[in-house]
Amino acid sequence: MAEYLYLRKPDPNRPKSDFVKYMHGINRLSLILFIMALIILMIKLLVKH
């Protein structure tokens, strides 16, 4: 998980693959959108009350 979020350097012995790079980019984007949606829902709940 630390490699995924760029907190730790990736293993240099692992072979590079474009497919894996694209997959990680899409996963990162979906994670960011999910967190943004949770924040928006929490703001809506707090403003309503």
PDB file of C-alpha atoms in Angstrom:
ATOM      1  CA  MET A   1       0.000   0.000   0.000  1.00  0.00           C
ATOM      2  CA  ALA A   2       2.889   2.375   0.733  1.00  0.00           C
ATOM      3  CA  GLU A   3       4.282   1.850  -2.782  1.00  0.00           C
ATOM      4  CA  TYR A   4       0.827   2.548  -4.205  1.00  0.00           C
ATOM      5  CA  LEU A   5       0.614   5.940  -2.493  1.00  0.00           C
ATOM      6  CA  TYR A   6       4.286   6.770  -3.290  1.00  0.00           C
ATOM      7  CA  LEU A   7       5.356   6.584   0.372  1.00  0.00           C
ATOM      8  CA  ARG A   8       7.960   3.927  -0.396  1.00  0.00           C
ATOM      9  CA  LYS A   9      10.081   3.283  -3.480  1.00  0.00           C
ATOM     10  CA  PRO A  10       8.876   0.356  -5.610  1.00  0.00           C
ATOM     11  CA  ASP A  11      10.888  -2.852  -5.792  1.00  0.00           C
ATOM     12  CA  PRO A  12      13.520  -2.322  -8.548  1.00  0.00           C
ATOM     13  CA  ASN A  13      13.664  -6.069  -9.300  1.00  0.00           C
ATOM     14  CA  ARG A  14      10.012  -6.237 -10.320  1.00  0.00           C
ATOM     15  CA  PRO A  15       9.458  -6.067 -14.104  1.00  0.00           C
ATOM     16  CA  LYS A  16       7.756  -2.932 -15.392  1.00  0.00           C
ATOM     17  CA  SER A  17       4.393  -3.276 -17.102  1.00  0.00           C
ATOM     18  CA  ASP A  18       2.331  -0.533 -18.756  1.00  0.00           C
ATOM     19  CA  PHE A  19      -0.882  -2.391 -17.945  1.00  0.00           C
ATOM     20  CA  VAL A  20      -0.137  -2.346 -14.219  1.00  0.00           C
ATOM     21  CA  LYS A  21       0.755   1.352 -14.399  1.00  0.00           C
ATOM     22  CA  TYR A  22      -2.589   2.176 -16.047  1.00  0.00           C
ATOM     23  CA  MET A  23      -4.468  -0.002 -13.561  1.00  0.00           C
ATOM     24  CA  HIS A  24      -2.864   1.791 -10.604  1.00  0.00           C
ATOM     25  CA  GLY A  25      -3.708   5.166 -12.139  1.00  0.00           C
ATOM     26  CA  ILE A  26      -7.369   4.230 -12.539  1.00  0.00           C
ATOM     27  CA  ASN A  27      -7.496   2.792  -9.010  1.00  0.00           C
ATOM     28  CA  ARG A  28      -5.955   5.969  -7.593  1.00  0.00           C
ATOM     29  CA  LEU A  29      -8.496   8.096  -9.460  1.00  0.00           C
ATOM     30  CA  SER A  30     -11.429   6.001  -8.223  1.00  0.00           C
ATOM     31  CA  LEU A  31     -10.131   6.160  -4.643  1.00  0.00           C
ATOM     32  CA  ILE A  32      -9.866   9.964  -4.822  1.00  0.00           C
ATOM     33  CA  LEU A  33     -13.386  10.257  -6.253  1.00  0.00           C
ATOM     34  CA  PHE A  34     -14.758   7.949  -3.542  1.00  0.00           C
ATOM     35  CA  ILE A  35     -13.159  10.033  -0.776  1.00  0.00           C
ATOM     36  CA  MET A  36     -14.498  13.239  -2.352  1.00  0.00           C
ATOM     37  CA  ALA A  37     -18.006  11.737  -2.478  1.00  0.00           C
ATOM     38  CA  LEU A  38     -17.787  10.749   1.201  1.00  0.00           C
ATOM     39  CA  ILE A  39     -16.710  14.287   2.123  1.00  0.00           C
ATOM     40  CA  ILE A  40     -19.606  15.783   0.145  1.00  0.00           C
ATOM     41  CA  LEU A  41     -22.088  13.420   1.815  1.00  0.00           C
ATOM     42  CA  MET A  42     -20.757  14.295   5.268  1.00  0.00           C
ATOM     43  CA  ILE A  43     -20.991  18.030   4.512  1.00  0.00           C
ATOM     44  CA  LYS A  44     -24.593  17.599   3.324  1.00  0.00           C
ATOM     45  CA  LEU A  45     -25.492  15.691   6.489  1.00  0.00           C
ATOM     46  CA  LEU A  46     -23.856  18.294   8.744  1.00  0.00           C
ATOM     47  CA  VAL A  47     -25.439  21.280   6.963  1.00  0.00           C
ATOM     48  CA  LYS A  48     -28.909  19.725   7.025  1.00  0.00           C
ATOM     49  CA  HIS A  49     -28.968  19.471  10.845  1.00  0.00           C
TER      50      HIS A  49
END
